[in-house]
mmCIF file of C-alpha atoms in Angstrom:
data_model
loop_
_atom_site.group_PDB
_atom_site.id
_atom_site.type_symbol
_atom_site.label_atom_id
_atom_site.label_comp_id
_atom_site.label_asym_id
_atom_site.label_seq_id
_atom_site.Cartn_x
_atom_site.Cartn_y
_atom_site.Cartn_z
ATOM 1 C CA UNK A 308 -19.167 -9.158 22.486
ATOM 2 C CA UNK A 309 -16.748 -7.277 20.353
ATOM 3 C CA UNK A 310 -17.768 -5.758 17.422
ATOM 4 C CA UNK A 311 -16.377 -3.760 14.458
ATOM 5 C CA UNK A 312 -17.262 -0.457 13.560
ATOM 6 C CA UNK A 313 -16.521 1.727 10.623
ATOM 7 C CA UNK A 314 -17.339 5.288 10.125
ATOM 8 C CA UNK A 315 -18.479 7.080 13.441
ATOM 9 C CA UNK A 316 -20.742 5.575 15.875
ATOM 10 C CA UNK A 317 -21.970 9.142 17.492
ATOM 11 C CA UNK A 318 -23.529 10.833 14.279
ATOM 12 C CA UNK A 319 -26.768 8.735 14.659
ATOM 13 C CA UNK A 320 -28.545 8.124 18.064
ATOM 14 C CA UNK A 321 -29.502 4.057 17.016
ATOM 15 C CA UNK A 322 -25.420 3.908 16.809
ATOM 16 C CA UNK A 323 -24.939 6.030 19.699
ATOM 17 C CA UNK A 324 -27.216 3.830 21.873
ATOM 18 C CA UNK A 325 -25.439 0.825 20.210
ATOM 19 C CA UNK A 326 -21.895 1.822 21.264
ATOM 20 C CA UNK A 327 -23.322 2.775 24.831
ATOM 21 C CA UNK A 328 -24.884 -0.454 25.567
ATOM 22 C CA UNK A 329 -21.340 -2.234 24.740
ATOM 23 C CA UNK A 330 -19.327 0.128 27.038
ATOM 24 C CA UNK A 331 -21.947 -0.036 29.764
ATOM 25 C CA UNK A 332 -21.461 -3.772 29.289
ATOM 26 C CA UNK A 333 -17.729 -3.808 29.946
ATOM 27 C CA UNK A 334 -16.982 -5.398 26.421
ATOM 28 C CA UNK A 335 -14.521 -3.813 23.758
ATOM 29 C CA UNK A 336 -15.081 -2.446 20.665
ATOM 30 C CA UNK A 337 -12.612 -1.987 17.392
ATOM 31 C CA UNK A 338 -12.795 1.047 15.547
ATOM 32 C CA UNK A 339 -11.685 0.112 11.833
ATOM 33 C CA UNK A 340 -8.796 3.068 10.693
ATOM 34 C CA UNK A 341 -7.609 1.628 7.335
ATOM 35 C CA UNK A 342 -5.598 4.530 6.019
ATOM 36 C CA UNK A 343 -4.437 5.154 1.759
ATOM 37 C CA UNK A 344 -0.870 6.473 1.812
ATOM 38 C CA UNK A 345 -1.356 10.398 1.411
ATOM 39 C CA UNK A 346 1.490 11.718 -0.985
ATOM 40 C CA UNK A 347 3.506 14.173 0.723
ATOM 41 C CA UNK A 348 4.665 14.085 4.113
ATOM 42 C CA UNK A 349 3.012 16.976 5.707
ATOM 43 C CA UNK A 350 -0.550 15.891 3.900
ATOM 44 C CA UNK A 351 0.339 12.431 5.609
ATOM 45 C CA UNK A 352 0.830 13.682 8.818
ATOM 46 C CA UNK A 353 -2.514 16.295 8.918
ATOM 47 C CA UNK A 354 -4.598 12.962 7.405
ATOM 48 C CA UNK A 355 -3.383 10.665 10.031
ATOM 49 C CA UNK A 356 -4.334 13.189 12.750
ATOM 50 C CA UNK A 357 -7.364 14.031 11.519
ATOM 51 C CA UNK A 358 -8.198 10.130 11.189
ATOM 52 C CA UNK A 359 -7.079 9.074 14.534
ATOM 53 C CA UNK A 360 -6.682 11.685 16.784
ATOM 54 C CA UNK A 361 -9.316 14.103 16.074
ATOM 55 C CA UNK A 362 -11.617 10.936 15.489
ATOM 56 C CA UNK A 363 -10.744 9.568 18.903
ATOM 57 C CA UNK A 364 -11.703 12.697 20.436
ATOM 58 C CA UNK A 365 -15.192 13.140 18.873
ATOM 59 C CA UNK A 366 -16.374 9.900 20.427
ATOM 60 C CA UNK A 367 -14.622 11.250 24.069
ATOM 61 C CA UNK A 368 -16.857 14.096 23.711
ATOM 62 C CA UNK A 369 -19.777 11.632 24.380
ATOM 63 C CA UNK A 370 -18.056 8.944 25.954
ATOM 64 C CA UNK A 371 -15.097 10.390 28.088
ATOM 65 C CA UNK A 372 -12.885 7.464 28.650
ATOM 66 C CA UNK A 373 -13.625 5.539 26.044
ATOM 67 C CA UNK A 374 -10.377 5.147 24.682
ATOM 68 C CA UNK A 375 -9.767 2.636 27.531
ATOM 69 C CA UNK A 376 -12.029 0.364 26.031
ATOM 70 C CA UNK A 377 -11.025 1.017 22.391
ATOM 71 C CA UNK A 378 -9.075 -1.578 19.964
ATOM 72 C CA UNK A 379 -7.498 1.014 17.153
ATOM 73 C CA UNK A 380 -8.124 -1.607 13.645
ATOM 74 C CA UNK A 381 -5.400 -0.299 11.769
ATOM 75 C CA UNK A 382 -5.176 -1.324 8.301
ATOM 76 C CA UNK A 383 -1.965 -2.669 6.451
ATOM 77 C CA UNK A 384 -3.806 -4.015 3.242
ATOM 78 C CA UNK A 385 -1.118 -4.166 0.881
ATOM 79 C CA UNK A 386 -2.090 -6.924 -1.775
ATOM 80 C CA UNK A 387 -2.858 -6.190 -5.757
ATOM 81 C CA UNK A 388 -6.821 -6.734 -4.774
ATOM 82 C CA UNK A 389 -6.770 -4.588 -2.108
ATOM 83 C CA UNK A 390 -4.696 -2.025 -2.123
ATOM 84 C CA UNK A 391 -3.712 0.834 0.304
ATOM 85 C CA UNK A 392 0.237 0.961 0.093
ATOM 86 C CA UNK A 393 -1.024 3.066 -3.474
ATOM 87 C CA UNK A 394 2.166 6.071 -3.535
ATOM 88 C CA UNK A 395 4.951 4.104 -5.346
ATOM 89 C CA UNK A 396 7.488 7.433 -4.131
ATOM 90 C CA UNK A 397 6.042 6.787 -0.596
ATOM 91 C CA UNK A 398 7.093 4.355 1.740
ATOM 92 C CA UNK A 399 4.240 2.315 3.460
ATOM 93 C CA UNK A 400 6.140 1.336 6.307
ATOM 94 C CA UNK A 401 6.927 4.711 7.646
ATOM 95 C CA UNK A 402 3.267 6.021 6.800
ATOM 96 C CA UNK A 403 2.605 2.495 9.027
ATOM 97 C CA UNK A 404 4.780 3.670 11.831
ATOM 98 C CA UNK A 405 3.490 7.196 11.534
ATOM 99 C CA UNK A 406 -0.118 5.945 12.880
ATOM 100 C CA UNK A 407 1.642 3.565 15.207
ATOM 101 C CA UNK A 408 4.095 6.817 16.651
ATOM 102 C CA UNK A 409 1.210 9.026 16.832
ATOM 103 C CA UNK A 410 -0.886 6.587 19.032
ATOM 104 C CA UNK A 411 1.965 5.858 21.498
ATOM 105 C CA UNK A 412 3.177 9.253 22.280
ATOM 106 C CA UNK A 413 -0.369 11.770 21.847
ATOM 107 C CA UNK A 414 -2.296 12.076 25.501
ATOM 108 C CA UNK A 415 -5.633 11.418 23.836
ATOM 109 C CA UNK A 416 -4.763 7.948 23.094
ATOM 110 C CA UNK A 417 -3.751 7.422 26.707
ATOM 111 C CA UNK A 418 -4.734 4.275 28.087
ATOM 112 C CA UNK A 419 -6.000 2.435 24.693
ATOM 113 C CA UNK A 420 -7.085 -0.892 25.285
ATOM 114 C CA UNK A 421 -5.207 -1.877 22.340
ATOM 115 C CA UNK A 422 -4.014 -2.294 18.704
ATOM 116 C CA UNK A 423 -4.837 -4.864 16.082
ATOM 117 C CA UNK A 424 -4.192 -4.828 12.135
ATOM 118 C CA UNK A 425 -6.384 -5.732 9.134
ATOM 119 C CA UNK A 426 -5.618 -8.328 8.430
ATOM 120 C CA UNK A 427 -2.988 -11.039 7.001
ATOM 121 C CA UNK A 428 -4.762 -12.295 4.478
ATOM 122 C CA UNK A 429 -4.735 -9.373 2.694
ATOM 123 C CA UNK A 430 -1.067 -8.115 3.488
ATOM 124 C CA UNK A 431 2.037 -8.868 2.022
ATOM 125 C CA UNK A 432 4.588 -10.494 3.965
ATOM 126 C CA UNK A 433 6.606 -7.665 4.648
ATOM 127 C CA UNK A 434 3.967 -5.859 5.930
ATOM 128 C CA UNK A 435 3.200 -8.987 8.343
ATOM 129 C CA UNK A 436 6.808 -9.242 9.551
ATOM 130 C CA UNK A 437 6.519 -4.869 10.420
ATOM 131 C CA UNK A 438 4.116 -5.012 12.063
ATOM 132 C CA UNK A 439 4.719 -7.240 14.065
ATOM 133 C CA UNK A 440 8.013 -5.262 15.058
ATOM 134 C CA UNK A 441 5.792 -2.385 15.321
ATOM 135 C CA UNK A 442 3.473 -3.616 18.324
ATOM 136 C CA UNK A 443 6.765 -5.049 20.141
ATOM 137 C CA UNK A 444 8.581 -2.011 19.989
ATOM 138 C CA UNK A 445 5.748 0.378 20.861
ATOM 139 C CA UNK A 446 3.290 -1.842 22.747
ATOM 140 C CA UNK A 447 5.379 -4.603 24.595
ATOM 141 C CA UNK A 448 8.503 -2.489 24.839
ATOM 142 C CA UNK A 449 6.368 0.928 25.402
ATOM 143 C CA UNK A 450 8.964 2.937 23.118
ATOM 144 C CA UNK A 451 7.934 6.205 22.271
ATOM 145 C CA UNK A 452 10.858 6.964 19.813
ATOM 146 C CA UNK A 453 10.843 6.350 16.120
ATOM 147 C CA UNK A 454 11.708 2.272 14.770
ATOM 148 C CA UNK A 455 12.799 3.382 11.352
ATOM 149 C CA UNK A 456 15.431 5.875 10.398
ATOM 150 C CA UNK A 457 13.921 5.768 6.310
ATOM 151 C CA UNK A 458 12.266 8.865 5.132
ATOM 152 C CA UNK A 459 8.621 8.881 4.233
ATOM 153 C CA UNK A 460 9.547 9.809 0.351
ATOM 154 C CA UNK A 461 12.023 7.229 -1.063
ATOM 155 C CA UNK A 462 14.831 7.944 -3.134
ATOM 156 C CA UNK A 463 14.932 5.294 -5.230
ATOM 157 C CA UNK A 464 13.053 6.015 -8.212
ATOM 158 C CA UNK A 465 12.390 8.982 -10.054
ATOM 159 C CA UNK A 466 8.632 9.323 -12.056
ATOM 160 C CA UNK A 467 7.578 5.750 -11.170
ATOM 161 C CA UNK A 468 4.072 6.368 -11.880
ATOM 162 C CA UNK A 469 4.319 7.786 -15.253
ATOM 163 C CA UNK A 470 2.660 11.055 -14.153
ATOM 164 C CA UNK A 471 5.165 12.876 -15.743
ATOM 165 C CA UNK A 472 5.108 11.067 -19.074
ATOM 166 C CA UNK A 473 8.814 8.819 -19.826
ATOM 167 C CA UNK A 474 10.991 11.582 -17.716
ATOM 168 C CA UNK A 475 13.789 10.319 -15.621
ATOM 169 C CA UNK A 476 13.522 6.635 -18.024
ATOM 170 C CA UNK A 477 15.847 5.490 -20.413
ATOM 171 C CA UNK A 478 13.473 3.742 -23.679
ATOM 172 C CA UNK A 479 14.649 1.256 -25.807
ATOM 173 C CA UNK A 480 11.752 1.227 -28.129
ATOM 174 C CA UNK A 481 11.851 -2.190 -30.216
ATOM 175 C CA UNK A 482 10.475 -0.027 -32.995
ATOM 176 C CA UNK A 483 9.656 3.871 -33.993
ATOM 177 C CA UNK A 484 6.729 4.710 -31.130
ATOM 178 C CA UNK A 485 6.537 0.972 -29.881
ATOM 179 C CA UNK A 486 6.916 2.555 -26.186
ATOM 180 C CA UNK A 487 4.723 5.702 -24.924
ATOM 181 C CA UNK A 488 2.959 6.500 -21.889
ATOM 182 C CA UNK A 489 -1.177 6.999 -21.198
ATOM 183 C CA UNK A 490 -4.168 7.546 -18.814
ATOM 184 C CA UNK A 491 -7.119 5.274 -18.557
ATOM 185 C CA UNK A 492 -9.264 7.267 -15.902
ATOM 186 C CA UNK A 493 -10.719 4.926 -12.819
ATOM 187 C CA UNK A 494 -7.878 2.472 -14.120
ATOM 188 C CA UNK A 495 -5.503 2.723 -10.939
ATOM 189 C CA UNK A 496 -8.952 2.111 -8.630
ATOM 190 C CA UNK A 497 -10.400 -0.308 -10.681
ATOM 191 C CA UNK A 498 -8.253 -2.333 -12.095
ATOM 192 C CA UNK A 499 -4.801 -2.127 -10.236
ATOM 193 C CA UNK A 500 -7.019 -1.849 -6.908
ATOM 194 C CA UNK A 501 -5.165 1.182 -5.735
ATOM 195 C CA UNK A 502 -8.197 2.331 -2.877
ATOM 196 C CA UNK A 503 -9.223 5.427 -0.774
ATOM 197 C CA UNK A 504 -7.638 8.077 -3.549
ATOM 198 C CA UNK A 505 -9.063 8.770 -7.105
ATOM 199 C CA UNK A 506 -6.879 9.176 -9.932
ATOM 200 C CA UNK A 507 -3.592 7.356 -8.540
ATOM 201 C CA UNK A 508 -2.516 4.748 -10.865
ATOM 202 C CA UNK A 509 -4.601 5.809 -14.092
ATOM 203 C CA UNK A 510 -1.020 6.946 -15.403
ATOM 204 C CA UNK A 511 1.425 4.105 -17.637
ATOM 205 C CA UNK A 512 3.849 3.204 -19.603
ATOM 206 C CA UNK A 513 2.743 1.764 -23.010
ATOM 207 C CA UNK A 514 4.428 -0.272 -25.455
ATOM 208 C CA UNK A 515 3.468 -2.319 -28.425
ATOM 209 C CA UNK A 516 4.658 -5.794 -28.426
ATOM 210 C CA UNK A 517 7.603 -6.703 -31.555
ATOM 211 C CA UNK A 518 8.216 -10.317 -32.674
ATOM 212 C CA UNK A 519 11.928 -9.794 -33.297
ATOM 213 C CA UNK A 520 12.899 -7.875 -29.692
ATOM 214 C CA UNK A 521 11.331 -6.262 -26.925
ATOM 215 C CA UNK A 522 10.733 -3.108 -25.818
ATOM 216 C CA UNK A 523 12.650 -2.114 -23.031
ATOM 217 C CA UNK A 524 12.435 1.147 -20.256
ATOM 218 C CA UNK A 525 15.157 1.363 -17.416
ATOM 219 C CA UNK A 526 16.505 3.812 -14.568
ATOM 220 C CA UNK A 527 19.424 3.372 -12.746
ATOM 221 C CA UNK A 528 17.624 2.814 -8.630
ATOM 222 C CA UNK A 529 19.722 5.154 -6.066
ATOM 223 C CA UNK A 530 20.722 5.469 -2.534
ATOM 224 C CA UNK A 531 20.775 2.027 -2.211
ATOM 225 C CA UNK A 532 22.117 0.497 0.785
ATOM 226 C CA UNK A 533 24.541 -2.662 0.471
ATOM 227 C CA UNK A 534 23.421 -5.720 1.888
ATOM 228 C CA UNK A 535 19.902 -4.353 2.316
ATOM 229 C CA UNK A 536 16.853 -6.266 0.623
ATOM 230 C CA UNK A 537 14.312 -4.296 -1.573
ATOM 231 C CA UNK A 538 11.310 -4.887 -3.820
ATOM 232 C CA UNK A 539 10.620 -4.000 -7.240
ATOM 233 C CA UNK A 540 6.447 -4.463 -7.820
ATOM 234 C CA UNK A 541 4.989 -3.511 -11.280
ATOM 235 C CA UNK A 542 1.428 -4.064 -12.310
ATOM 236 C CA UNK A 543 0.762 -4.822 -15.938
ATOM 237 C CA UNK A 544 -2.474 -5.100 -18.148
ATOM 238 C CA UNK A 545 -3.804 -6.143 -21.809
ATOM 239 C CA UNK A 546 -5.801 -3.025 -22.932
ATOM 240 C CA UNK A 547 -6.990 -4.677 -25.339
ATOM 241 C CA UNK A 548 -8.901 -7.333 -23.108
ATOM 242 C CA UNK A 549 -8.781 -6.327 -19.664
ATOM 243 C CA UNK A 550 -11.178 -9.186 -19.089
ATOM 244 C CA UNK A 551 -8.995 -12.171 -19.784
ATOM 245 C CA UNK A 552 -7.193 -14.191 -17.387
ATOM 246 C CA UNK A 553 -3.959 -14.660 -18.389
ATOM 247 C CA UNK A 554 -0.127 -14.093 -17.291
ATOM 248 C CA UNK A 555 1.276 -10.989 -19.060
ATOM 249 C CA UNK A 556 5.153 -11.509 -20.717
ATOM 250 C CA UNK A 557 6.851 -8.854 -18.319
ATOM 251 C CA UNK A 558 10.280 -8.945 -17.126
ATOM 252 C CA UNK A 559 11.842 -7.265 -14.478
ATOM 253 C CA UNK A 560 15.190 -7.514 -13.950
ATOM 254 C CA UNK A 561 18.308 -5.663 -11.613
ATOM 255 C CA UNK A 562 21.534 -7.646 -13.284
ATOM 256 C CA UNK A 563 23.614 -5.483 -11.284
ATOM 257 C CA UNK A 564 22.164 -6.926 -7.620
ATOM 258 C CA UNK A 565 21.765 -10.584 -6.154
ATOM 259 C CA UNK A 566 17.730 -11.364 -6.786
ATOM 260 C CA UNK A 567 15.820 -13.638 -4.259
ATOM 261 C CA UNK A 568 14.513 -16.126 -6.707
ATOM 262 C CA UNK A 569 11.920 -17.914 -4.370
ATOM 263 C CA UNK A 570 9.942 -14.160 -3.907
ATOM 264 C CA UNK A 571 9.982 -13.674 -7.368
ATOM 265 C CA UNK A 572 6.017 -13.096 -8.598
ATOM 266 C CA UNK A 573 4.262 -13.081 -12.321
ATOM 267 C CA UNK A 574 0.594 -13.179 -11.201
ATOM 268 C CA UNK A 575 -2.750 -12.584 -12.158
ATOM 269 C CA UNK A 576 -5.867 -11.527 -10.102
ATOM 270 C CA UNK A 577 -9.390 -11.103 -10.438
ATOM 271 C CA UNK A 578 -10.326 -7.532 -9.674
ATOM 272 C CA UNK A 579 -13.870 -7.025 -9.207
ATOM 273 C CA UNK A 580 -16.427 -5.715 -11.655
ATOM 274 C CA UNK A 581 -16.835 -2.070 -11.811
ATOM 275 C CA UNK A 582 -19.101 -0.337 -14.504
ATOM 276 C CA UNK A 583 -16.406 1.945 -16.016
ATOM 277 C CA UNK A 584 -14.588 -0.985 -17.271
ATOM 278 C CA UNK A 585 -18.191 -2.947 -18.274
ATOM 279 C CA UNK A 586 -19.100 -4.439 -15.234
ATOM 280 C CA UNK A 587 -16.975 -7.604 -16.019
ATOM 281 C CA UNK A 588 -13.954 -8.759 -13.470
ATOM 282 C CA UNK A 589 -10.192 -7.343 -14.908
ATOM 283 C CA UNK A 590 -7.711 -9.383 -14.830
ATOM 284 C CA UNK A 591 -4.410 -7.284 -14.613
ATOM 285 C CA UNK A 592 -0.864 -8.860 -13.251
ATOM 286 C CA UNK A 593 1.314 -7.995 -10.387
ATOM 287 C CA UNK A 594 4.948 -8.553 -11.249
ATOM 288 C CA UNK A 595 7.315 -8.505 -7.933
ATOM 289 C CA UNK A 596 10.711 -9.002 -7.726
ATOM 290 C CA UNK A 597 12.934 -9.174 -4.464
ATOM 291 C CA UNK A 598 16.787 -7.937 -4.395
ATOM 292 C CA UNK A 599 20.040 -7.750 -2.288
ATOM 293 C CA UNK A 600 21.844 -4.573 -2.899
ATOM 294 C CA UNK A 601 25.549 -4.634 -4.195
ATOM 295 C CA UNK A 602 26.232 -1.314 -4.535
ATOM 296 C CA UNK A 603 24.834 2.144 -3.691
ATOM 297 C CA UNK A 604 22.844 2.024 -7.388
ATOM 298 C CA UNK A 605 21.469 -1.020 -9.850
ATOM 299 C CA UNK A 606 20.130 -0.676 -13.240
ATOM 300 C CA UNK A 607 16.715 -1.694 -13.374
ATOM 301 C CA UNK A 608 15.267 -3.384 -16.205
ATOM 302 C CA UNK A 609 11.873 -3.498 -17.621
ATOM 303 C CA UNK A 610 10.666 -5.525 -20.694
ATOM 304 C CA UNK A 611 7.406 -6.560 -22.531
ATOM 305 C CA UNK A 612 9.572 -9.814 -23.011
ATOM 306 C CA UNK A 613 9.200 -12.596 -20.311
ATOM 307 C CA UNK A 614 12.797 -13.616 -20.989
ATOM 308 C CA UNK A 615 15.334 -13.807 -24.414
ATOM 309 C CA UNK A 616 13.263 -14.554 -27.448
ATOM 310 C CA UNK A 617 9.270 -14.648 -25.595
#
C-alpha cells in the first residue's frame, strides 16, 4: 500500500501514527512536492530547499531513515488549467533540474527510494520529454553534475508580463489608444490558472479590436541560438465575457524563423469557477507557437487579428 501525502504527516499524531504503520509495514510512501516557479534565482534556490530539504529532514527527526522508503512526487504541471511553469522570464526546466540537482547531490536525500512526477496528463510535452532526461541522467546514470547549461532567467524577452506597462514593446495601435495595458486582480490565478503565487499574471496587454486592421505589439526575441527550437505561449481573454467559450482571433507570428506548424495551438479551456470572477467557469485561450531559430534574434509578432483581414 502506497499512498500519497501532501502537507506534513508529523504535525498531527492520527497522521503520525498513519505514516508509522506504513513504514513499520515495509510499504512506500510519496510525498507530493509540486513547486510554482519562484522569480529570482536566489528566492528559487532558498524555496526549493526549504521545500525539499528542510521538509525531508523534519520527518527524519521522527522517523530517521525514512528517506529510504520515500518516493519524492515532484510536480511538472505545466498546462493552461493547471499551471505551475507561472514566471514567463523564468525557465521551468532549470527550476525542474534545480529540485532534481538538489536531491542527487545533498546527504539528506541519501538513499531515496525514488522519484516520480505529477503527472502527464497535466504536462506539456516538453516537460514529458525533460523529464524523462532528467531521471536518466541523475537516477539511471547517477550524475551529480548539472544537464543544462541555460540560465534560470531567460534572455529572450524583455517585460513579457506587462508588469511594467508597454516598455521594451513596439505598438502598432490600429487606432488612437486601441492598445494599452491593465490589471484584473485574482485574474492570473483564476483565470489563466497561474497556481501557488498571488498576483502573477493579473498584468496585460489591452487592445480594442478595429474592423479595417489590427492592432499589433512586437519585440525583437534575443540570444537566440540557431538551429535550436523554442516556444512562444500567450494566453488571451474577452473581458467583456470571460464566461463564453469561444476561440479568441490572436496571432502570433516570428516571420523571421522556420515555425513548426503541427505544434501550433489556438485553444480554449474551461477554468474552474472562482467567486471573484462570479462563480461561473472562464473560458480564456492559450495561444502556442513552436519555432526553429535562424539567426541569433526574430521579430515577434502579436495581433488581435487571426490572420490578414479577420
Amino acid at each position: 500500500f502506497y499512498p500519497f501525502t501532501y502537507g506534513s504527516m508529523v504535525q498531527a499524531e492520527r497522521t503520525k501514527t498513519f505514516l508509522r504503520t506504513i513504514l513499520e509495514a515495509g510499504y512506500r510512501w510519496a510525498e507530493e512536492r509540486y513547486l510554482p516557479e519562484s522569480p529570482t534565482e536566489k528566492d528559487a534556490l532558498s524555496y526549493i530547499d526549504s521545500a525539499l530539504k528542510k521538509h525531508l529532514i523534519t520527518y527524519q527527526k521522527t522517523f530517521p531513515g525514512c528517506q529510504r522508503q520515500l518516493i519524492m512526487n515532484l510536480g511538472f504541471i505545466s498546462l493552461p488549467h493547471l499551471n505551475l511553469d507561472i514566471n514567463p522570464q523564468v525557465d521551468y526546466k532549470v527550476f525542474l533540474e534545480m529540485q532534481m540537482n538538489l536531491i542527487a547531490n545533498d546527504p539528506v536525500f541519501l538513499g531515496i527510494y525514488g522519484i516520480s512526477w505529477y503527472h502527464t496528463a497535466y504536462a506539456d510535452e516538453e516537460m514529458v520529454r525533460w523529464s524523462a532526461k532528467l531521471n536518466r541522467h541523475y537516477c539511471i546514470e547517477g550524475k551529480k553534475d548539472w544537464l543544462s547549461a541555460d540560465p534560470y532567467i531567460l534572455p529572450h524577452i524583455e517585460n513579457p508580463d506587462f508588469d511594467e506597462g508597454l516598455k521594451g514593446w513596439t505598438v502598432s495601435p490600429a487606432s488612437a489608444g486601441s492598445i494599452a495595458t491593465a490589471k484584473l486582480e485574482g485574474y492570473g490565478l483564476n483565470v489563466q490558472g497561474r497556481h501557488g503565487r498571488v498576483g502573477i499574471g493579473d498584468r496585460f496587454a489591452t487592445t480594442t479590436r478595429n474592423a479595417t486592421k489590427p492592432n499589433e505589439i512586437s519585440q525583437e526575441i534575443r540570444d537566440l541560438q540557431p538551429g535550436r527550437y523554442y516556444s512562444v505561449r500567450v494566453y488571451s481573454g474577452d473581458r467583456a465575457n470571460l464566461h463564453r467559450w469561444q476561440i479568441h482571433n490572436v496571432s502570433i507570428r516570428v516571420p523571421d524563423a522556420r515555425e513548426v506548424p503541427n505544434l501550433t495551438m489556438h485553444m480554449p479551456w474551461m477554468h474552474r469557477p472562482a467567486e471573484k470572477f462570479g462563480n461561473k467557469p472562464t473560458y480564456p485561450c492559450y495561444h502556442r507557437i513552436v519555432f526553429q531559430a535562424v539567426n541569433t534574434t526574430a521579430r515577434l509578432i502579436i495581433s488581435d487579428w487571426h490572420s490578414p483581414g479577420v
